[in-house]
Amino acid sequence: MKVLVAVKRVIDYNVKVRVKSDNTDVDLANVKMALNPFCEIAVEEAVRLKEANVATEVVVVSVGPKACQEQIRTALALGADRGIHIETDTMPESLSVAKLLAKLVEQEQPGLVILGKQSIDSDNNQTGQMLAALTGMSQGTFASRVQVIDGSLNVTREVDGGLQTLALKLPAVVTTDLRLNEPRYAKLPDIMKAKKKPLDVKTPADLGVELRDHTRLLKVETPPVRQAGIKVASVDELVEKLKNEAKVI
Amino acid sequence: MAILVIAEHDNSTLKGATLNTLAAATQIGGDIHLLVAGSGCQAVAEQGAAAAGVNKVLCVDAALYEHQLAEDLALLVAECGRDYSHILAPATTNGKNLMPRVAALLDVAQISDIIAVESADSFRRPIYAGNAIATVQSLDPIKVITVRGTGFDPVAASGGSAEVVTLSAVSPAGLSSFVSEEVAESERPELTSARVVISGGRGMGNGENFALLEKVADKLGAAIGASRAAVDAGFVPNDMQVGQTGKIVAPDLYIAVGISGAIQHLAGMKDSKVIVAINKDEEAPIFQVADYGLVADLFSAVPELEQKL
C-alpha cells in the first residue's frame, strides 16, 4: 500500500507571532519556519506503517512557494521515500490545496492519505476532510490510533467526550491528533541521504487545477491583552475576593 | 436569506453548544432552521423547537445517522443546505469533522471557529493559536461556518415553538462504520459549558493528586480540566485538556492549579471571566493573566480552599 502524506511549512511553534503594523497579516519576514507539528506526526505514522511492512512506499507532498521544499526534505530525512512539490506563488486556501491533492491522489493512487489535523498558522482544520469529500474517500479525523485490519482501517479518534473508533473503507484519509505518536529526530546521515531522494516539482496547471479565491482576508489584529490582576496573600483573602469582589462563588 | 444550523446532540439531548451557534445565527439575521439528524432523536427535535430564534426544525430520524458519521451526514447536509445562505455548526469535534466535508461537496470555503459576526459575510476568528485575530470575508454564495461557543452567549433553551418537519435520509455513503466508543462517564458538568472550571498542571505531580481538585470541584459544581503538560505526563486523559490543542473554555471562574501558563494553555482559557492561579513559582506566566494569584504550595492551599468554600 502506498501512503501519501501532505505536509505544510509554517512558522516554528516556538516563535511568538507579531501582527504587522498595517494589520494586513502577521509578520513572517525573517521568522524561523518549520514543518507543522501535526504534519510531522503524519510523516512519522506513515514511516512506522512502512517499518511494519503495511506501507510499501511513503510519498510526501507539500503545496506552496519554493521554500517549502525544505520541509519536504525534512520529511524525507524522517523516512519518506520521495517528495512532490506543488509550486504556487502564495499559500492557497484549504479548498484549493484539497483540490490539488485530489488530483495528485488520482495520479498516485495511494491506499492511505495522512495529514495533520490542522496547521498551527491558520488553525483551519479542514484540508483532510475536504480532500476526503473531493475524492469520495472515508475520513478518520483527529486520530490517536491507526490499524490496518483485513483490508480495512480502524481509526480511534479523539472526540469531545472521549475516544471513538471507526472502521473505514480503504482508500481513506486520516488526520493526526497529538497522541498518535511521538515523531523521531532525523539523524545526520538521514539528513544527508534525504538530499539525494527524488523530489518532483509540479504546478497547479500540470494537475489541471485552476485556483480561485473563496475568501478574502480583510484584517489581522492583535487580540486584547488581559491585564494581570492582584496577588492575594492567603486562601482566606482569595475566598473573600471571589465572594465579595468578583462575586463568582 | 435563511440559515441552516446543525444541531449537536447525542440522540436524546440537545447539546449546549447548539445554543451558542444559534446565537451566532441570530446575529447574522434571517430565518433559522435547525437540522436534527440522528437516530431516535425526536426528543432532540422537540428541544430544538423550543430554543429561542429557531423558526423551523428539520428532523431526519434514521439509523444511518446514529453516530454522526461524517461521510453520511455530509451528504445529507450538502443536499439540505443548497438553498441556504449560511450553514452553521458548533466548532466541536463533530462540527470540525463534518463541516469541511460539507463545504467541499458544495465547492465553497469553510470558515472555522468564528468568535464574532461582523456582517452577513464577514467574521472574526482566531489564528496562530489565538495570538492574532483575523477578519475574513466569504466570497461564496453559501457560507459554511463553525462557531466557537465561547464567542457567543447561548440563546434561551426554552420559550420557542417552532414547527418540526420530518425529512428522509439520503443514500448511505457506505464508507465508514462505527466500531466502539469510550466515553468518559462523569457526574460533573461538561468542560466547555461549565460555569466553573478547575484545572491541574504538571505541578500536580501525578494523576492521583487530581483528587484534591475533585473535592473543590464538588463544592463548586465545577468541571475538571488539565494542561497539556499534565496530559502528556500521563496524569489524566486527553479529553480533559484545556488549550489550543484541547478544549477552549470560557467559564465565569477558572482556577489554574500548578499550571505555569504556556501560550498553548492560555489560548484555551484566557477568555474566562475571572481567572485564579495557584502556583508556588511566583514568576509563572499564568500570573500575568490571573485576576487573583496565590503564590503557595498547592498541596496545602487547595485542601485549605476546599475547607473554606
Coordinates of C-alpha atoms in Angstrom, one line a residue:
Chain A
M1 CA 0.0 0.0 0.0
K2 CA 1.3 3.4 -1.0
V3 CA 0.9 6.1 1.7
L4 CA 0.7 9.8 0.7
V5 CA 1.5 12.4 3.3
A6 CA 0.7 16.1 2.8
V7 CA 2.8 18.5 4.9
K8 CA 2.8 22.2 5.4
R9 CA 5.5 24.8 6.0
V10 CA 4.5 27.0 8.9
I11 CA 6.0 29.4 11.5
D12 CA 8.1 27.4 14.1
Y13 CA 5.8 26.7 17.0
N14 CA 8.3 28.3 19.4
V15 CA 8.2 31.7 17.7
K16 CA 5.9 34.4 19.1
V17 CA 4.0 35.8 16.2
R18 CA 3.7 39.5 15.6
V19 CA 0.9 41.3 13.7
K20 CA 2.1 43.7 11.1
S21 CA 1.6 47.4 12.0
D22 CA -0.7 47.9 8.9
N23 CA -2.9 45.0 10.2
T24 CA -2.8 43.2 6.8
D25 CA -1.3 39.9 8.2
V26 CA 1.2 38.6 10.7
D27 CA 4.8 39.4 10.0
L28 CA 6.7 36.4 8.6
A29 CA 9.8 38.2 7.4
N30 CA 13.0 36.6 8.8
V31 CA 11.0 34.3 11.0
K32 CA 12.0 30.7 11.6
M33 CA 9.9 28.3 9.7
A34 CA 9.3 24.6 10.3
L35 CA 7.3 21.5 9.5
N36 CA 3.8 21.9 11.0
P37 CA 3.9 19.7 14.2
F38 CA 0.7 17.8 13.3
C39 CA 2.3 17.1 9.8
E40 CA 5.4 15.7 11.5
I41 CA 3.2 13.2 13.3
A42 CA 1.6 12.3 10.0
V43 CA 5.1 11.6 8.4
E44 CA 6.1 9.6 11.5
E45 CA 2.9 7.4 11.3
A46 CA 3.5 6.7 7.6
V47 CA 7.1 5.8 8.2
R48 CA 6.0 3.5 11.0
L49 CA 3.5 1.8 8.7
K50 CA 6.3 1.2 6.3
E51 CA 8.6 -0.2 9.0
A52 CA 5.7 -2.5 10.0
N53 CA 5.5 -3.7 6.3
V54 CA 2.0 -2.3 6.0
A55 CA 3.0 0.5 3.7
T56 CA 5.3 -0.1 0.7
E57 CA 6.1 3.5 -0.2
V58 CA 5.8 6.8 1.6
V59 CA 5.3 9.8 -0.7
V60 CA 5.3 13.3 0.8
V61 CA 3.7 16.3 -0.9
S62 CA 3.7 20.0 0.0
V63 CA 1.9 22.9 -1.6
G64 CA 3.3 26.4 -1.6
P65 CA 6.2 28.6 -2.6
K66 CA 9.6 27.1 -3.4
A67 CA 10.8 27.3 0.2
C68 CA 8.5 24.5 1.3
Q69 CA 11.0 22.1 -0.4
E70 CA 12.9 22.5 2.9
Q71 CA 10.0 20.8 4.7
I72 CA 9.8 18.1 2.1
R73 CA 13.5 17.4 2.7
T74 CA 12.8 17.2 6.4
A75 CA 10.1 14.7 5.8
L76 CA 12.4 12.7 3.5
A77 CA 15.0 12.7 6.3
L78 CA 12.4 11.3 8.7
G79 CA 12.0 8.4 6.3
A80 CA 9.7 9.3 3.4
D81 CA 10.8 7.8 0.1
R82 CA 10.2 10.6 -2.4
G83 CA 8.8 14.1 -2.5
I84 CA 6.4 16.1 -4.7
H85 CA 6.3 19.9 -4.5
I86 CA 3.3 21.6 -6.0
E87 CA 4.6 25.1 -6.5
T88 CA 2.4 28.1 -6.1
D89 CA 3.3 31.8 -5.6
T90 CA 1.4 32.1 -2.3
M91 CA -0.1 29.7 0.1
P92 CA -3.5 28.7 -1.3
E93 CA -6.7 28.3 0.8
S94 CA -7.6 24.9 2.2
L95 CA -10.2 24.1 -0.5
S96 CA -7.6 24.8 -3.2
V97 CA -5.0 22.7 -1.5
A98 CA -7.6 19.9 -1.2
K99 CA -8.3 20.2 -5.0
L100 CA -4.6 20.0 -5.9
L101 CA -4.2 17.0 -3.6
A102 CA -7.3 15.3 -5.0
K103 CA -5.7 15.4 -8.5
L104 CA -2.5 14.0 -7.1
V105 CA -4.4 11.2 -5.4
E106 CA -5.9 10.4 -8.9
Q107 CA -2.3 10.2 -10.3
E108 CA -0.6 8.4 -7.4
Q109 CA -3.5 6.1 -6.3
P110 CA -2.4 5.9 -2.6
G111 CA -4.2 3.4 -0.3
L112 CA -4.0 5.9 2.5
V113 CA -3.5 9.6 2.8
I114 CA -2.3 11.1 6.1
L115 CA -2.4 14.8 7.0
G116 CA -2.1 16.8 10.2
K117 CA -5.4 17.7 11.7
Q118 CA -4.6 21.4 11.4
S119 CA -1.8 23.8 10.8
I120 CA -0.7 26.0 13.6
D121 CA -0.8 29.1 11.5
S122 CA -4.3 29.3 10.0
D123 CA -5.8 26.8 12.5
N124 CA -8.4 25.8 10.0
N125 CA -8.6 22.0 10.5
Q126 CA -10.2 21.5 7.0
T127 CA -7.9 20.1 4.3
G128 CA -8.1 16.4 5.2
Q129 CA -11.9 16.4 5.4
M130 CA -12.1 18.4 2.1
L131 CA -9.8 16.0 0.3
A132 CA -11.8 13.1 1.6
A133 CA -15.0 14.7 0.2
L134 CA -13.5 15.5 -3.2
T135 CA -12.1 12.0 -3.7
G136 CA -15.1 10.2 -2.2
M137 CA -12.8 8.6 0.4
S138 CA -13.7 7.8 4.0
Q139 CA -12.2 10.0 6.8
G140 CA -10.7 9.3 10.2
T141 CA -10.0 12.7 11.7
F142 CA -8.1 13.5 14.9
A143 CA -6.7 10.0 15.0
S144 CA -4.9 8.7 18.1
R145 CA -4.6 5.2 16.8
V146 CA -4.5 3.7 13.3
Q147 CA -4.6 0.0 12.5
V148 CA -5.0 -1.8 9.2
I149 CA -7.1 -4.9 9.8
D150 CA -8.1 -7.2 6.9
G151 CA -8.0 -4.5 4.3
S152 CA -10.0 -2.1 6.3
L153 CA -8.7 0.7 8.6
N154 CA -9.6 1.0 12.2
V155 CA -9.1 4.6 13.4
T156 CA -9.5 5.7 17.0
R157 CA -10.4 9.3 17.2
E158 CA -10.1 11.9 19.9
V159 CA -13.6 13.3 20.3
D160 CA -15.1 15.7 22.8
G161 CA -16.4 13.1 25.2
G162 CA -13.6 10.6 24.9
L163 CA -12.5 8.2 22.2
Q164 CA -14.4 6.8 19.2
T165 CA -13.3 4.0 17.0
L166 CA -14.5 3.8 13.3
A167 CA -13.9 1.2 10.6
L168 CA -13.0 2.9 7.3
K169 CA -13.0 1.5 3.8
L170 CA -9.7 1.9 2.1
P171 CA -8.5 4.1 0.5
A172 CA -9.0 6.5 3.4
V173 CA -7.9 9.9 4.6
V174 CA -6.6 10.1 8.2
T175 CA -5.8 13.3 10.1
T176 CA -3.5 13.1 13.1
D177 CA -4.0 14.3 16.6
L178 CA -1.2 14.8 19.1
R179 CA -1.2 11.4 20.7
L180 CA -0.9 9.3 17.6
N181 CA 2.8 9.0 18.0
E182 CA 5.9 10.9 19.1
P183 CA 8.0 11.8 16.0
R184 CA 11.6 10.8 15.8
Y185 CA 14.5 13.1 15.3
A186 CA 16.3 12.9 12.0
K187 CA 19.9 11.7 12.3
L188 CA 22.6 13.4 10.3
P189 CA 23.2 10.5 7.9
D190 CA 19.4 10.5 7.2
I191 CA 19.5 14.2 6.5
M192 CA 22.4 13.7 4.1
K193 CA 20.6 10.8 2.4
A194 CA 17.4 12.8 2.1
K195 CA 19.2 15.3 -0.2
K196 CA 19.5 12.5 -2.8
K197 CA 16.0 11.3 -2.6
P198 CA 13.8 12.2 -5.7
L199 CA 11.7 15.4 -5.5
D200 CA 9.4 16.2 -8.3
V201 CA 8.0 19.7 -8.9
K202 CA 4.6 20.2 -10.4
T203 CA 2.4 23.3 -11.0
P204 CA -1.4 23.6 -10.5
A205 CA -1.6 23.8 -14.3
D206 CA 0.2 20.4 -14.6
L207 CA -2.6 19.0 -12.4
G208 CA -5.3 20.8 -14.3
V209 CA -6.4 22.8 -11.3
E210 CA -7.4 26.5 -11.6
L211 CA -7.0 28.2 -8.2
R212 CA -9.8 30.6 -7.1
D213 CA -10.1 32.7 -4.0
H214 CA -13.2 31.8 -1.9
T215 CA -12.3 34.1 1.0
R216 CA -10.6 37.5 1.5
L217 CA -8.5 38.4 4.5
L218 CA -9.7 41.8 5.5
K219 CA -7.7 42.5 8.6
V220 CA -5.4 40.9 11.2
E221 CA -5.3 42.3 14.7
T222 CA -3.5 41.6 18.0
P223 CA -6.0 40.3 20.5
P224 CA -6.8 42.4 23.5
V225 CA -4.2 41.9 26.2
R226 CA -5.5 40.6 29.5
Q227 CA -4.2 42.7 32.4
A228 CA -2.7 40.9 35.3
G229 CA -4.7 41.3 38.5
I230 CA -3.5 41.2 42.0
K231 CA -1.7 38.7 44.2
V232 CA -3.6 37.6 47.3
A233 CA -1.7 36.7 50.4
S234 CA -3.7 33.8 51.7
V235 CA -6.5 31.4 50.9
D236 CA -8.8 33.4 53.2
E237 CA -8.2 36.5 51.1
L238 CA -8.8 34.6 47.9
V239 CA -12.1 33.2 49.1
E240 CA -13.1 36.7 50.3
K241 CA -12.3 38.3 46.9
L242 CA -14.1 35.6 44.9
K243 CA -17.2 36.0 47.1
N244 CA -17.4 39.8 47.5
E245 CA -15.4 41.4 44.8
A246 CA -15.7 39.0 41.8
K247 CA -18.9 37.5 43.0
V248 CA -18.3 34.3 41.2
I249 CA -18.8 31.9 44.1
Chain B
M1 CA -31.9 34.6 3.4
A2 CA -32.2 31.6 5.6
I3 CA -29.6 29.9 7.9
L4 CA -29.3 26.2 8.5
V5 CA -27.8 25.3 11.9
I6 CA -26.6 21.8 12.5
A7 CA -27.7 20.5 16.0
E8 CA -25.2 18.9 18.2
H9 CA -26.8 16.1 20.2
D10 CA -26.4 12.5 21.5
N11 CA -29.8 11.4 20.2
S12 CA -31.5 12.3 23.4
T13 CA -30.3 15.7 24.5
L14 CA -29.6 18.9 22.5
K15 CA -26.0 20.0 23.5
G16 CA -25.4 23.4 24.8
A17 CA -23.0 24.3 22.0
T18 CA -26.0 24.4 19.7
L19 CA -27.5 27.3 21.6
N20 CA -24.3 29.3 21.2
T21 CA -24.3 28.5 17.5
L22 CA -28.0 29.7 17.3
A23 CA -26.8 32.9 18.9
A24 CA -24.3 33.4 16.1
A25 CA -27.1 32.7 13.5
T26 CA -29.3 35.2 15.2
Q27 CA -26.6 37.9 14.8
I28 CA -26.3 37.1 11.1
G29 CA -30.0 37.5 10.8
G30 CA -32.7 35.8 8.8
D31 CA -34.9 32.7 9.2
I32 CA -33.1 30.0 11.2
H33 CA -33.7 26.3 10.5
L34 CA -32.3 23.7 12.8
L35 CA -31.3 20.3 11.4
V36 CA -31.5 17.4 13.8
A37 CA -30.1 14.3 12.2
G38 CA -29.9 11.2 14.3
S39 CA -31.5 8.0 15.4
G40 CA -34.4 8.0 17.8
C41 CA -33.8 11.8 18.0
Q42 CA -37.4 13.0 18.3
A43 CA -36.8 14.4 21.8
V44 CA -33.9 16.5 20.4
A45 CA -36.1 17.9 17.7
E46 CA -38.6 19.0 20.4
Q47 CA -35.8 20.6 22.5
G48 CA -34.6 22.4 19.3
A49 CA -38.1 23.6 18.5
A50 CA -38.2 25.3 22.0
A51 CA -34.9 27.1 21.5
A52 CA -35.1 30.8 21.0
G53 CA -34.8 32.1 17.5
V54 CA -35.5 28.7 15.7
N55 CA -38.2 29.1 13.0
K56 CA -38.3 25.5 11.9
V57 CA -36.7 22.2 12.9
L58 CA -35.8 19.7 10.1
C59 CA -35.7 16.3 11.7
V60 CA -34.1 13.3 10.0
D61 CA -34.5 10.2 12.1
A62 CA -32.7 7.2 10.7
A63 CA -30.3 4.6 12.0
L64 CA -27.8 5.8 9.4
Y65 CA -27.2 9.0 11.4
E66 CA -26.9 7.4 14.9
H67 CA -23.2 8.0 15.2
Q68 CA -23.0 11.2 13.2
L69 CA -20.5 9.7 10.7
A70 CA -19.2 12.5 8.6
E71 CA -19.4 10.6 5.3
D72 CA -23.1 10.1 5.6
L73 CA -24.0 13.3 7.4
A74 CA -22.1 15.4 4.9
L75 CA -24.2 14.1 2.0
L76 CA -27.4 14.9 3.9
V77 CA -26.3 18.4 4.9
A78 CA -25.0 19.2 1.4
E79 CA -28.3 18.1 0.0
C80 CA -30.4 20.0 2.5
G81 CA -28.1 23.0 2.6
R82 CA -28.1 24.0 -1.1
D83 CA -30.8 26.7 -0.7
Y84 CA -29.4 28.4 2.4
S85 CA -27.1 31.4 2.6
H86 CA -25.3 30.1 5.6
I87 CA -24.8 26.7 7.2
L88 CA -23.5 26.8 10.8
A89 CA -22.3 24.1 13.2
P90 CA -20.7 24.3 16.6
A91 CA -16.9 24.1 16.4
T92 CA -16.9 20.8 18.4
T93 CA -15.0 17.7 17.2
N94 CA -18.3 16.7 15.5
G95 CA -18.7 20.1 13.7
K96 CA -15.0 20.2 12.7
N97 CA -15.2 16.7 11.4
L98 CA -18.3 17.4 9.3
M99 CA -18.3 20.9 8.0
P100 CA -15.2 20.9 5.8
R101 CA -16.6 17.8 4.1
V102 CA -19.9 19.6 3.5
A103 CA -18.1 22.7 2.2
A104 CA -16.1 20.7 -0.3
L105 CA -19.2 18.9 -1.6
L106 CA -20.7 22.4 -2.2
D107 CA -17.5 23.7 -3.7
V108 CA -17.3 26.6 -1.2
A109 CA -14.8 27.5 1.5
Q110 CA -15.3 26.8 5.2
I111 CA -14.7 29.4 7.8
S112 CA -13.5 27.8 11.1
D113 CA -14.1 28.8 14.7
I114 CA -15.7 32.2 14.3
I115 CA -15.8 34.3 17.5
A116 CA -17.7 37.3 16.2
V117 CA -20.1 38.2 13.3
E118 CA -19.0 41.5 11.6
S119 CA -21.6 41.3 8.8
A120 CA -23.5 38.6 6.9
D121 CA -20.3 37.7 5.0
S122 CA -17.5 38.8 7.4
F123 CA -16.4 37.0 10.5
R124 CA -13.7 37.3 13.1
R125 CA -11.7 34.2 14.0
P126 CA -8.5 33.5 16.0
I127 CA -5.4 32.3 14.1
Y128 CA -1.9 31.4 15.3
A129 CA -3.4 29.8 18.5
G130 CA -5.3 33.0 19.3
N131 CA -2.2 35.2 19.1
A132 CA -3.9 37.1 16.2
I133 CA -7.5 37.7 15.3
A134 CA -8.3 37.6 11.6
T135 CA -11.4 39.2 9.9
V136 CA -12.3 37.1 7.0
Q137 CA -14.8 37.8 4.2
S138 CA -16.5 34.9 2.4
L139 CA -17.0 35.3 -1.3
D140 CA -19.1 32.2 -1.7
P141 CA -22.9 32.1 -2.2
I142 CA -23.2 29.6 0.7
K143 CA -21.2 30.3 3.8
V144 CA -20.2 27.2 5.7
I145 CA -19.1 28.1 9.2
T146 CA -18.1 26.5 12.5
V147 CA -18.8 28.6 15.6
R148 CA -16.6 28.7 18.7
G149 CA -19.1 28.6 21.6
T150 CA -17.1 30.9 23.9
G151 CA -17.6 33.8 21.4
F152 CA -21.4 33.8 21.7
D153 CA -23.7 33.8 24.7
P154 CA -26.2 31.0 24.3
V155 CA -29.8 31.7 23.3
A156 CA -32.6 30.7 25.7
A157 CA -33.2 26.9 25.6
S158 CA -37.0 27.4 26.1
G159 CA -39.8 29.6 25.1
G160 CA -39.8 28.9 21.3
S161 CA -42.4 26.9 19.5
A162 CA -41.0 26.1 16.0
E163 CA -42.7 23.6 13.8
V164 CA -40.9 20.3 13.3
V165 CA -40.7 19.0 9.7
T166 CA -39.6 15.4 9.1
L167 CA -37.2 14.8 6.2
S168 CA -36.0 11.5 4.9
A169 CA -32.4 10.2 4.9
V170 CA -30.3 10.3 1.7
S171 CA -28.5 7.3 0.3
P172 CA -25.8 5.9 2.6
A173 CA -22.2 6.7 1.6
G174 CA -21.1 3.2 2.6
L175 CA -17.6 4.3 3.5
S176 CA -17.4 4.0 7.3
S177 CA -19.0 2.3 10.2
F178 CA -19.0 2.7 14.0
V179 CA -17.0 0.2 16.0
S180 CA -16.9 1.4 19.6
E181 CA -16.5 4.4 21.9
E182 CA -15.0 5.1 25.3
V183 CA -17.0 7.9 26.8
A184 CA -15.7 9.4 30.0
E185 CA -18.5 8.9 32.5
S186 CA -18.9 11.8 34.8
E187 CA -21.4 13.4 37.1
R188 CA -19.7 16.7 36.5
P189 CA -20.7 19.4 34.0
E190 CA -19.0 19.3 30.6
L191 CA -15.8 21.3 30.4
T192 CA -16.9 23.6 27.6
S193 CA -20.2 24.5 29.2
A194 CA -19.3 24.5 32.9
R195 CA -19.7 27.8 34.9
V196 CA -16.6 27.0 37.0
V197 CA -13.5 25.0 35.8
I198 CA -10.6 23.9 38.0
S199 CA -7.6 22.7 36.1
G200 CA -4.4 21.0 37.1
G201 CA -0.9 21.1 35.5
R202 CA 2.4 19.4 35.8
G203 CA 2.6 20.7 39.4
M204 CA 0.0 18.2 40.4
G205 CA 2.8 15.6 40.4
N206 CA 0.6 12.6 39.4
G207 CA -2.9 11.6 38.5
E208 CA -3.9 10.6 42.0
N209 CA -3.4 14.1 43.2
F210 CA -6.2 15.3 40.9
A211 CA -8.5 14.0 43.8
L212 CA -7.6 17.3 45.5
L213 CA -9.2 19.2 42.7
E214 CA -12.2 16.9 42.6
K215 CA -13.1 17.9 46.2
V216 CA -13.0 21.6 45.3
A217 CA -15.0 20.8 42.1
D218 CA -17.6 19.0 44.1
K219 CA -18.2 22.1 46.3
L220 CA -18.3 24.5 43.3
G221 CA -20.1 22.3 40.8
A222 CA -17.1 22.7 38.6
A223 CA -15.7 20.7 35.7
I224 CA -12.1 19.5 35.9
G225 CA -9.5 20.3 33.2
A226 CA -5.8 19.8 32.7
S227 CA -2.9 21.4 30.9
R228 CA -1.2 19.7 28.0
A229 CA 1.8 19.1 30.3
A230 CA -0.4 17.1 32.7
V231 CA -1.9 15.2 29.8
D232 CA 1.5 14.5 28.2
A233 CA 2.9 13.3 31.5
G234 CA 0.1 10.8 31.6
F235 CA -1.6 12.1 34.7
V236 CA -5.1 12.4 33.1
P237 CA -6.8 11.6 29.7
N238 CA -6.6 13.9 26.8
D239 CA -10.3 14.8 26.8
M240 CA -9.6 16.8 29.9
Q241 CA -7.1 19.0 28.1
V242 CA -7.7 22.8 28.0
G243 CA -5.7 24.7 25.5
Q244 CA -5.2 25.4 21.8
T245 CA -4.9 21.7 21.0
G246 CA -7.6 20.7 23.5
K247 CA -10.8 22.3 24.6
I248 CA -11.5 26.0 24.5
V249 CA -13.3 27.2 27.7
A250 CA -14.6 30.5 29.0
P251 CA -16.3 29.9 32.3
D252 CA -17.2 32.5 34.9
L253 CA -14.4 31.2 37.1
Y254 CA -11.3 29.4 36.0
I255 CA -8.9 28.1 38.7
A256 CA -5.5 27.1 37.4
V257 CA -3.6 24.9 39.9
G258 CA 0.1 24.1 39.4
I259 CA -0.1 25.3 35.8
S260 CA 2.8 27.5 34.6
G261 CA 0.7 29.1 31.8
A262 CA 2.3 28.1 28.4
I263 CA 0.9 30.0 25.4
Q264 CA -0.9 26.9 24.3
H265 CA -2.8 26.6 27.6
L266 CA -3.6 30.4 27.7
A267 CA -5.1 30.1 24.3
G268 CA -7.7 27.7 25.7
M269 CA -8.8 29.7 28.8
K270 CA -7.9 33.4 28.6
D271 CA -11.4 34.4 27.8
S272 CA -12.6 33.2 31.2
K273 CA -14.3 36.0 33.2
V274 CA -12.3 35.5 36.4
I275 CA -9.0 33.6 36.5
V276 CA -7.4 32.4 39.7
A277 CA -3.9 30.9 39.7
I278 CA -2.4 28.9 42.4
N279 CA 1.3 28.2 41.9
K280 CA 4.4 28.1 44.0
D281 CA 6.5 29.8 41.3
E282 CA 5.8 33.5 41.5
E283 CA 7.4 34.0 38.1
A284 CA 5.0 31.6 36.4
P285 CA 3.5 33.3 33.3
I286 CA 0.0 32.3 34.4
F287 CA 0.1 35.1 37.0
Q288 CA 0.2 37.6 34.1
V289 CA -3.3 36.7 33.1
A290 CA -4.7 35.9 36.5
D291 CA -7.1 38.2 38.3
Y292 CA -6.2 36.7 41.6
G293 CA -2.9 35.0 42.1
L294 CA -1.9 33.0 45.1
V295 CA 1.8 32.1 45.4
A296 CA 1.6 29.0 47.5
D297 CA 2.2 25.2 47.6
L298 CA -0.9 23.7 46.0
F299 CA -0.8 20.7 48.3
S300 CA -1.6 22.9 51.3
A301 CA -3.5 25.7 49.5
V302 CA -6.0 23.5 47.6
P303 CA -7.2 21.5 50.7
E304 CA -7.5 24.8 52.6
L305 CA -9.5 26.3 49.8
E306 CA -11.8 23.3 49.8
Q307 CA -12.4 23.7 53.6
K308 CA -13.2 27.4 53.3
L309 CA -15.6 27.3 50.5

